[in-house]
Amino acid sequence: MRYLILLRGVNVGGNHRVVMAELRQQLTELGFDQVRSYINSGNLIIDSSLPLVEAQAVVTTLLATQYDFPVAALVIEKDVYLAELAQAPDWWGAEGDLRHNTLFFLPTFTPEMLVPLRQQELIYDQIHYGQHALFWTAPAKQNYSRSLYAKLLPLDLYPAVTIRNRNTTLKLAALLQN
């Protein structure tokens, strides 16, 4: 089975440093095969015969024992990731002064965390609610401060997601298929 591992909040602004080469080696030593990483922000692809629940547990334990700061991770099956991406709406990726992101649900996510979003009138944002992620388009510059996306930080949802821009989301899909 091929899995994608998405880490949250590592190697951003020089904080919470996780050296991808070391993590790849650690994952290999734990029995994962074909361990690869993409860019330095916590995107890894692994092959394993372990079921998803066990692979998630091994990765979570590794991160908890190797780092002196919390590192949240989502382990998602290749086919699930690709199926989720296939459901992305047409407007996600539209031309213009827009930012297109995917907010992947970490294991700590609960559906109740979406309630505040669903109660908002969307003037500047577009949100597609997927099973494993949100596809979100918001203004990149003009009106960004008025967008709901700019106000994510205080929401309970924020620490329960890991965010990738559209380019990274699509590149990971391509890498999963190789």
PDB file of C-alpha atoms in Angstrom:
ATOM      1  CA  MET A   1       0.000   0.000   0.000  1.00  0.00           C
ATOM      2  CA  ARG A   2       1.262   3.483  -0.816  1.00  0.00           C
ATOM      3  CA  TYR A   3       0.698   6.203   1.768  1.00  0.00           C
ATOM      4  CA  LEU A   4       1.198   9.939   1.903  1.00  0.00           C
ATOM      5  CA  ILE A   5       2.343  11.446   5.197  1.00  0.00           C
ATOM      6  CA  LEU A   6       1.508  15.116   5.740  1.00  0.00           C
ATOM      7  CA  LEU A   7       3.159  16.787   8.730  1.00  0.00           C
ATOM      8  CA  ARG A   8       1.778  19.940  10.288  1.00  0.00           C
ATOM      9  CA  GLY A   9       3.773  23.098  10.919  1.00  0.00           C
ATOM     10  CA  VAL A  10       7.328  21.843  10.487  1.00  0.00           C
ATOM     11  CA  ASN A  11      10.228  23.808   9.007  1.00  0.00           C
ATOM     12  CA  VAL A  12       8.141  26.965   8.747  1.00  0.00           C
ATOM     13  CA  GLY A  13       9.979  30.176   9.546  1.00  0.00           C
ATOM     14  CA  GLY A  14      12.907  28.280  11.049  1.00  0.00           C
ATOM     15  CA  ASN A  15      10.760  26.803  13.806  1.00  0.00           C
ATOM     16  CA  HIS A  16      10.094  23.153  14.596  1.00  0.00           C
ATOM     17  CA  ARG A  17      12.909  21.834  12.457  1.00  0.00           C
ATOM     18  CA  VAL A  18      12.482  18.324  11.107  1.00  0.00           C
ATOM     19  CA  VAL A  19      15.290  17.253   8.794  1.00  0.00           C
ATOM     20  CA  MET A  20      13.620  15.324   6.003  1.00  0.00           C
ATOM     21  CA  ALA A  21      16.706  13.184   5.269  1.00  0.00           C
ATOM     22  CA  GLU A  22      16.789  12.045   8.898  1.00  0.00           C
ATOM     23  CA  LEU A  23      13.063  11.368   8.957  1.00  0.00           C
ATOM     24  CA  ARG A  24      13.297   9.376   5.720  1.00  0.00           C
ATOM     25  CA  GLN A  25      16.063   7.273   7.306  1.00  0.00           C
ATOM     26  CA  GLN A  26      14.050   6.748  10.501  1.00  0.00           C
ATOM     27  CA  LEU A  27      11.001   5.644   8.520  1.00  0.00           C
ATOM     28  CA  THR A  28      13.143   3.260   6.470  1.00  0.00           C
ATOM     29  CA  GLU A  29      14.602   1.780   9.672  1.00  0.00           C
ATOM     30  CA  LEU A  30      11.045   1.168  10.893  1.00  0.00           C
ATOM     31  CA  GLY A  31      10.377  -0.994   7.832  1.00  0.00           C
ATOM     32  CA  PHE A  32       8.719   1.408   5.417  1.00  0.00           C
ATOM     33  CA  ASP A  33       9.791   1.075   1.769  1.00  0.00           C
ATOM     34  CA  GLN A  34      10.378   3.578  -1.029  1.00  0.00           C
ATOM     35  CA  VAL A  35      10.472   6.470   1.453  1.00  0.00           C
ATOM     36  CA  ARG A  36      10.574   9.791  -0.394  1.00  0.00           C
ATOM     37  CA  SER A  37       9.995  13.377   0.619  1.00  0.00           C
ATOM     38  CA  TYR A  38       8.854  16.391  -1.343  1.00  0.00           C
ATOM     39  CA  ILE A  39      10.091  19.844  -0.392  1.00  0.00           C
ATOM     40  CA  ASN A  40      11.065  20.586   3.175  1.00  0.00           C
ATOM     41  CA  SER A  41       7.633  21.192   4.662  1.00  0.00           C
ATOM     42  CA  GLY A  42       6.694  17.683   5.719  1.00  0.00           C
ATOM     43  CA  ASN A  43       5.440  15.711   2.742  1.00  0.00           C
ATOM     44  CA  LEU A  44       6.520  12.077   2.571  1.00  0.00           C
ATOM     45  CA  ILE A  45       5.513   9.093   0.482  1.00  0.00           C
ATOM     46  CA  ILE A  46       5.986   5.580   1.817  1.00  0.00           C
ATOM     47  CA  ASP A  47       5.105   2.049   0.825  1.00  0.00           C
ATOM     48  CA  SER A  48       4.094  -0.441   3.510  1.00  0.00           C
ATOM     49  CA  SER A  49       2.200  -3.653   4.025  1.00  0.00           C
ATOM     50  CA  LEU A  50       0.836  -2.242   7.293  1.00  0.00           C
ATOM     51  CA  PRO A  51      -2.853  -1.332   7.423  1.00  0.00           C
ATOM     52  CA  LEU A  52      -3.585   2.391   7.647  1.00  0.00           C
ATOM     53  CA  VAL A  53      -4.298   2.416  11.398  1.00  0.00           C
ATOM     54  CA  GLU A  54      -0.981   0.714  12.162  1.00  0.00           C
ATOM     55  CA  ALA A  55       1.000   2.937   9.773  1.00  0.00           C
ATOM     56  CA  GLN A  56      -0.548   6.024  11.416  1.00  0.00           C
ATOM     57  CA  ALA A  57       0.358   4.675  14.875  1.00  0.00           C
ATOM     58  CA  VAL A  58       3.974   3.956  13.896  1.00  0.00           C
ATOM     59  CA  VAL A  59       4.425   7.420  12.375  1.00  0.00           C
ATOM     60  CA  THR A  60       2.760   9.137  15.354  1.00  0.00           C
ATOM     61  CA  THR A  61       4.956   7.246  17.841  1.00  0.00           C
ATOM     62  CA  LEU A  62       8.110   8.015  15.867  1.00  0.00           C
ATOM     63  CA  LEU A  63       7.354  11.739  15.787  1.00  0.00           C
ATOM     64  CA  ALA A  64       6.462  11.815  19.499  1.00  0.00           C
ATOM     65  CA  THR A  65       9.700  10.087  20.512  1.00  0.00           C
ATOM     66  CA  GLN A  66      12.109  11.863  18.146  1.00  0.00           C
ATOM     67  CA  TYR A  67      11.135  15.517  18.586  1.00  0.00           C
ATOM     68  CA  ASP A  68      10.858  17.730  21.661  1.00  0.00           C
ATOM     69  CA  PHE A  69       7.914  19.589  20.151  1.00  0.00           C
ATOM     70  CA  PRO A  70       4.597  18.189  18.952  1.00  0.00           C
ATOM     71  CA  VAL A  71       4.477  17.122  15.315  1.00  0.00           C
ATOM     72  CA  ALA A  72       1.021  16.219  14.073  1.00  0.00           C
ATOM     73  CA  ALA A  73       0.798  13.939  11.067  1.00  0.00           C
ATOM     74  CA  LEU A  74      -1.826  12.583   8.740  1.00  0.00           C
ATOM     75  CA  VAL A  75      -1.200   9.270   7.020  1.00  0.00           C
ATOM     76  CA  ILE A  76      -3.555   8.893   4.060  1.00  0.00           C
ATOM     77  CA  GLU A  77      -3.831   6.119   1.513  1.00  0.00           C
ATOM     78  CA  LYS A  78      -2.876   6.933  -2.070  1.00  0.00           C
ATOM     79  CA  ASP A  79      -6.288   5.961  -3.482  1.00  0.00           C
ATOM     80  CA  VAL A  80      -8.149   7.982  -0.831  1.00  0.00           C
ATOM     81  CA  TYR A  81      -5.994  11.050  -1.518  1.00  0.00           C
ATOM     82  CA  LEU A  82      -6.505  10.778  -5.276  1.00  0.00           C
ATOM     83  CA  ALA A  83     -10.260  10.230  -4.886  1.00  0.00           C
ATOM     84  CA  GLU A  84     -10.513  13.294  -2.647  1.00  0.00           C
ATOM     85  CA  LEU A  85      -8.585  15.377  -5.163  1.00  0.00           C
ATOM     86  CA  ALA A  86     -10.867  14.167  -7.971  1.00  0.00           C
ATOM     87  CA  GLN A  87     -13.774  15.807  -6.082  1.00  0.00           C
ATOM     88  CA  ALA A  88     -12.129  19.250  -6.087  1.00  0.00           C
ATOM     89  CA  PRO A  89     -14.481  21.853  -7.582  1.00  0.00           C
ATOM     90  CA  ASP A  90     -13.730  23.612 -10.857  1.00  0.00           C
ATOM     91  CA  TRP A  91     -13.253  26.987  -9.148  1.00  0.00           C
ATOM     92  CA  TRP A  92     -10.350  25.601  -7.081  1.00  0.00           C
ATOM     93  CA  GLY A  93      -7.489  26.702  -9.288  1.00  0.00           C
ATOM     94  CA  ALA A  94      -9.278  29.435 -11.195  1.00  0.00           C
ATOM     95  CA  GLU A  95      -7.131  32.217 -12.609  1.00  0.00           C
ATOM     96  CA  GLY A  96      -6.911  35.543 -10.849  1.00  0.00           C
ATOM     97  CA  ASP A  97      -5.573  37.102  -7.682  1.00  0.00           C
ATOM     98  CA  LEU A  98      -6.544  34.089  -5.589  1.00  0.00           C
ATOM     99  CA  ARG A  99      -4.912  31.598  -3.259  1.00  0.00           C
ATOM    100  CA  HIS A 100      -6.012  27.992  -3.550  1.00  0.00           C
ATOM    101  CA  ASN A 101      -5.319  25.723  -0.583  1.00  0.00           C
ATOM    102  CA  THR A 102      -6.249  22.300   0.678  1.00  0.00           C
ATOM    103  CA  LEU A 103      -6.798  21.856   4.407  1.00  0.00           C
ATOM    104  CA  PHE A 104      -6.322  18.169   5.209  1.00  0.00           C
ATOM    105  CA  PHE A 105      -8.006  16.835   8.333  1.00  0.00           C
ATOM    106  CA  LEU A 106      -5.561  15.526  10.941  1.00  0.00           C
ATOM    107  CA  PRO A 107      -6.541  12.652  13.266  1.00  0.00           C
ATOM    108  CA  THR A 108      -7.627  15.236  15.891  1.00  0.00           C
ATOM    109  CA  PHE A 109     -10.253  16.694  13.520  1.00  0.00           C
ATOM    110  CA  THR A 110     -13.932  16.332  14.405  1.00  0.00           C
ATOM    111  CA  PRO A 111     -16.859  17.350  12.148  1.00  0.00           C
ATOM    112  CA  GLU A 112     -18.069  19.770  14.840  1.00  0.00           C
ATOM    113  CA  MET A 113     -15.040  21.928  14.048  1.00  0.00           C
ATOM    114  CA  LEU A 114     -16.673  22.825  10.733  1.00  0.00           C
ATOM    115  CA  VAL A 115     -19.793  24.308  12.318  1.00  0.00           C
ATOM    116  CA  PRO A 116     -18.366  27.864  12.628  1.00  0.00           C
ATOM    117  CA  LEU A 117     -17.390  27.790   8.939  1.00  0.00           C
ATOM    118  CA  ARG A 118     -20.762  26.544   7.810  1.00  0.00           C
ATOM    119  CA  GLN A 119     -22.437  29.371   9.743  1.00  0.00           C
ATOM    120  CA  GLN A 120     -20.481  32.077   7.909  1.00  0.00           C
ATOM    121  CA  GLU A 121     -21.680  33.949   4.885  1.00  0.00           C
ATOM    122  CA  LEU A 122     -18.975  33.470   2.270  1.00  0.00           C
ATOM    123  CA  ILE A 123     -18.370  36.757   0.498  1.00  0.00           C
ATOM    124  CA  TYR A 124     -14.701  36.457  -0.448  1.00  0.00           C
ATOM    125  CA  ASP A 125     -14.081  32.724   0.000  1.00  0.00           C
ATOM    126  CA  GLN A 126     -15.212  29.519  -1.649  1.00  0.00           C
ATOM    127  CA  ILE A 127     -15.080  26.286   0.347  1.00  0.00           C
ATOM    128  CA  HIS A 128     -15.722  22.746  -0.782  1.00  0.00           C
ATOM    129  CA  TYR A 129     -16.264  20.340   2.128  1.00  0.00           C
ATOM    130  CA  GLY A 130     -14.683  17.016   1.284  1.00  0.00           C
ATOM    131  CA  GLN A 131     -14.491  13.855   3.319  1.00  0.00           C
ATOM    132  CA  HIS A 132     -10.796  14.249   4.182  1.00  0.00           C
ATOM    133  CA  ALA A 133     -10.098  17.887   3.362  1.00  0.00           C
ATOM    134  CA  LEU A 134     -11.423  21.330   2.563  1.00  0.00           C
ATOM    135  CA  PHE A 135     -10.677  22.853  -0.814  1.00  0.00           C
ATOM    136  CA  TRP A 136     -10.515  26.572  -0.171  1.00  0.00           C
ATOM    137  CA  THR A 137     -10.106  29.569  -2.442  1.00  0.00           C
ATOM    138  CA  ALA A 138      -9.614  33.033  -0.979  1.00  0.00           C
ATOM    139  CA  PRO A 139      -8.303  36.375  -2.218  1.00  0.00           C
ATOM    140  CA  ALA A 140      -4.513  36.518  -2.400  1.00  0.00           C
ATOM    141  CA  LYS A 141      -4.109  40.247  -1.816  1.00  0.00           C
ATOM    142  CA  GLN A 142      -7.077  42.542  -2.272  1.00  0.00           C
ATOM    143  CA  ASN A 143      -9.711  41.729   0.378  1.00  0.00           C
ATOM    144  CA  TYR A 144      -7.526  39.001   1.923  1.00  0.00           C
ATOM    145  CA  SER A 145      -7.880  40.534   5.394  1.00  0.00           C
ATOM    146  CA  ARG A 146     -11.666  40.395   4.954  1.00  0.00           C
ATOM    147  CA  SER A 147     -11.682  36.748   3.922  1.00  0.00           C
ATOM    148  CA  LEU A 148     -12.658  33.983   6.278  1.00  0.00           C
ATOM    149  CA  TYR A 149      -9.376  32.251   5.414  1.00  0.00           C
ATOM    150  CA  ALA A 150      -7.467  35.142   7.002  1.00  0.00           C
ATOM    151  CA  LYS A 151      -9.396  34.504  10.227  1.00  0.00           C
ATOM    152  CA  LEU A 152      -8.655  30.762  10.591  1.00  0.00           C
ATOM    153  CA  LEU A 153      -6.069  31.020  13.382  1.00  0.00           C
ATOM    154  CA  PRO A 154      -8.443  31.385  16.363  1.00  0.00           C
ATOM    155  CA  LEU A 155     -10.805  28.636  15.173  1.00  0.00           C
ATOM    156  CA  ASP A 156     -10.673  25.169  16.756  1.00  0.00           C
ATOM    157  CA  LEU A 157     -10.306  23.837  13.228  1.00  0.00           C
ATOM    158  CA  TYR A 158      -6.897  25.444  12.662  1.00  0.00           C
ATOM    159  CA  PRO A 159      -4.732  23.082  14.788  1.00  0.00           C
ATOM    160  CA  ALA A 160      -6.679  20.094  13.420  1.00  0.00           C
ATOM    161  CA  VAL A 161      -5.647  20.620   9.777  1.00  0.00           C
ATOM    162  CA  THR A 162      -2.463  20.669   7.766  1.00  0.00           C
ATOM    163  CA  ILE A 163      -2.502  23.039   4.824  1.00  0.00           C
ATOM    164  CA  ARG A 164      -0.994  22.648   1.360  1.00  0.00           C
ATOM    165  CA  ASN A 165      -1.266  25.055  -1.530  1.00  0.00           C
ATOM    166  CA  ARG A 166      -2.781  23.857  -4.771  1.00  0.00           C
ATOM    167  CA  ASN A 167       0.570  23.366  -6.497  1.00  0.00           C
ATOM    168  CA  THR A 168       1.863  21.139  -3.709  1.00  0.00           C
ATOM    169  CA  THR A 169      -1.441  19.240  -3.508  1.00  0.00           C
ATOM    170  CA  LEU A 170      -1.254  18.460  -7.235  1.00  0.00           C
ATOM    171  CA  LYS A 171       2.473  17.631  -7.183  1.00  0.00           C
ATOM    172  CA  LEU A 172       1.901  15.143  -4.350  1.00  0.00           C
ATOM    173  CA  ALA A 173      -0.815  13.475  -6.422  1.00  0.00           C
ATOM    174  CA  ALA A 174       1.624  13.109  -9.316  1.00  0.00           C
ATOM    175  CA  LEU A 175       4.344  11.709  -7.044  1.00  0.00           C
ATOM    176  CA  LEU A 176       1.946   9.199  -5.510  1.00  0.00           C
ATOM    177  CA  GLN A 177       1.296   7.774  -8.954  1.00  0.00           C
ATOM    178  CA  ASN A 178       5.002   7.233  -9.784  1.00  0.00           C
TER     179      ASN A 178
END
